[in-house]
XYZ file of C-alpha atoms in Angstrom:
148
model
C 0.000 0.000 0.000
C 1.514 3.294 -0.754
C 0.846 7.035 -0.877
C 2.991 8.662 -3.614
C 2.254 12.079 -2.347
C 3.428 11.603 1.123
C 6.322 9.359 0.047
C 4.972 6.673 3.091
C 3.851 2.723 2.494
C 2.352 0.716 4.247
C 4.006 -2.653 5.524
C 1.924 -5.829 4.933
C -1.539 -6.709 3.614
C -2.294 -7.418 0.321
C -3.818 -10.823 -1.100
C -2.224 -12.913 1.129
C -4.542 -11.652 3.661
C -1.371 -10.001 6.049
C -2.729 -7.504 8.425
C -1.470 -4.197 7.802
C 1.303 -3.518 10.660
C 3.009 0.085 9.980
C 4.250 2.930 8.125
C 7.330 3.386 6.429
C 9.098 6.346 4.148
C 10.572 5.791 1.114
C 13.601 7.420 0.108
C 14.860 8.888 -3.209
C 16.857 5.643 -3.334
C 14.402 3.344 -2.679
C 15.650 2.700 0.968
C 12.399 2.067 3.336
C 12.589 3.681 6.798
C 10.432 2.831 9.294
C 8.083 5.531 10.906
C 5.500 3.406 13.166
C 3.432 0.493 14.078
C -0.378 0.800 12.869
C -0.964 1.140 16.788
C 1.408 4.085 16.972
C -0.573 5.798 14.956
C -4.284 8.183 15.542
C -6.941 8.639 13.196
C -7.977 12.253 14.013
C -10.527 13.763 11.081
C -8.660 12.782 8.052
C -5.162 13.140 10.015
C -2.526 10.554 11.068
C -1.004 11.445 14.457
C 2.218 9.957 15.776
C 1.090 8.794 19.286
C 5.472 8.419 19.617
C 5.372 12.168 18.383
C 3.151 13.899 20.547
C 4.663 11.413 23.744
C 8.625 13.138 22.987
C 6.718 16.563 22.841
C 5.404 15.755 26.198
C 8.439 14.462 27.776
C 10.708 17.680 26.507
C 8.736 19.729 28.638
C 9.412 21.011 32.172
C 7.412 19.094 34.731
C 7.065 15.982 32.683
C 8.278 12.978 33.771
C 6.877 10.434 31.498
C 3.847 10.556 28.859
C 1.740 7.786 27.196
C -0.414 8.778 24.538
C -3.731 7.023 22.608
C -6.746 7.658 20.987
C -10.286 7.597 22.088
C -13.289 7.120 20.218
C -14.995 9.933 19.079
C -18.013 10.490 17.256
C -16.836 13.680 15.547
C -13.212 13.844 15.011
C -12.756 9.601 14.458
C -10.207 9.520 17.150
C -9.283 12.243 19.729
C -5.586 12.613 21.175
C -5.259 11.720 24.757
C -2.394 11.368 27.541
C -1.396 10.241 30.660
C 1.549 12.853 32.348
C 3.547 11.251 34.916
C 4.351 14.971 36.727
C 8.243 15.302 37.296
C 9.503 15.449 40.950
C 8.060 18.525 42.779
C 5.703 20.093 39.837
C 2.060 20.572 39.726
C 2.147 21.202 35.384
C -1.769 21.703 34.654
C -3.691 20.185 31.522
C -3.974 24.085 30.268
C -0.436 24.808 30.938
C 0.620 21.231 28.936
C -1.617 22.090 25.895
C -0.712 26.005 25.470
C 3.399 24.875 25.379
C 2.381 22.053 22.903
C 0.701 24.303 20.596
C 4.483 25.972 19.931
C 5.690 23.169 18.674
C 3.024 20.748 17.388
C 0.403 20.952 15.122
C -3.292 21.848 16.658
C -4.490 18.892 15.949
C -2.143 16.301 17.661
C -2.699 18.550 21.103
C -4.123 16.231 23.233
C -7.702 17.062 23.852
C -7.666 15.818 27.126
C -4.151 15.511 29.567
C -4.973 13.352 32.797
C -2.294 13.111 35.456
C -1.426 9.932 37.005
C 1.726 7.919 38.948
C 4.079 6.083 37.096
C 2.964 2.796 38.787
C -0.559 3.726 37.076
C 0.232 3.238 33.492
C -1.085 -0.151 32.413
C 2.315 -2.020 31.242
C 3.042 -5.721 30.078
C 5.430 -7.513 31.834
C 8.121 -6.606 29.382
C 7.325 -2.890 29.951
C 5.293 -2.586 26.879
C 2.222 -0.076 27.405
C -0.898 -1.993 26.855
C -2.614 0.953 24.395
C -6.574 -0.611 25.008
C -6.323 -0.949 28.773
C -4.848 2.696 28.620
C -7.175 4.215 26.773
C -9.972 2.625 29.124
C -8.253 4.070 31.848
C -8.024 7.648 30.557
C -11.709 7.537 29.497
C -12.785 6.652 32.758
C -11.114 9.356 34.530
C -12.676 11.671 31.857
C -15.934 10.230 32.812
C -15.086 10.917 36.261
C -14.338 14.394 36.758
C -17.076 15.443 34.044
């Protein structure tokens, strides 16, 4: 599967009946160069957001430990972008605070909608570390649920 205007392919598929499993980039060469698993990745209207992308943006700011990222369901956008902010040592960052520094250096769209803060021992991990995406996003849209 490929998109000539964006230059990306996807990685599996096709008659064999493969499940599609991620993005690549193709260079002017013809070398591939992997961008990110089909899970990495947020529908948002008729936008692909990095959920990898929006987590580093997260991170490089002051009073963020650690960030996990997903989408939720939503009726009118497809997906909305969501995280989980492990706050760093000693800070209090707020949800506002988090999305007006995001919006200098990512697009409006991959701001998460909504930020919930949480402990580190909170984040629903595998036992290899992995961050289990579904239970995550049931988490965050639960705590939405709660404090609406």
């Amino acid at each position: 599967i490929a998109n000539h205007r964006t230059g990306t392919a996807g990685i599996g598929g096709g008659d064999d009946g493969g499940d599609f499993v991620g993005m690549v980039r193709v260079d002017d060469d013809g070398y591939l160069y992997f961008i990110a698993r089909r899970g990495d990745m947020i529908k948002t209207r008729a936008a692909n957001v990095s959920r990898l992308e929006v987590e580093a943006a997260l991170r490089d700011l002051p009073g963020v430990a650690t960030a996990v990222v997903t989408g939720l369901a939503d009726a009118e956008l497809g997906q909305r972008v969501v995280a989980a902010v492990v706050p760093a040592a000693g800070s209090n960052p707020s949800e506002d605070a988090l999305q007006a520094a995001l919006r200098d250096t990512l697009s409006s769209y991959k701001v998460p909608r909504n930020i919930i803060f949480v402990a580190d021992t909170d984040i629903p991990r595998t036992s290899t570390g992995k961050v289990r995406l579904f239970a995550l996003a049931d988490m965050i849209s639960a705590r939405i649920a709660d404090a609406g």
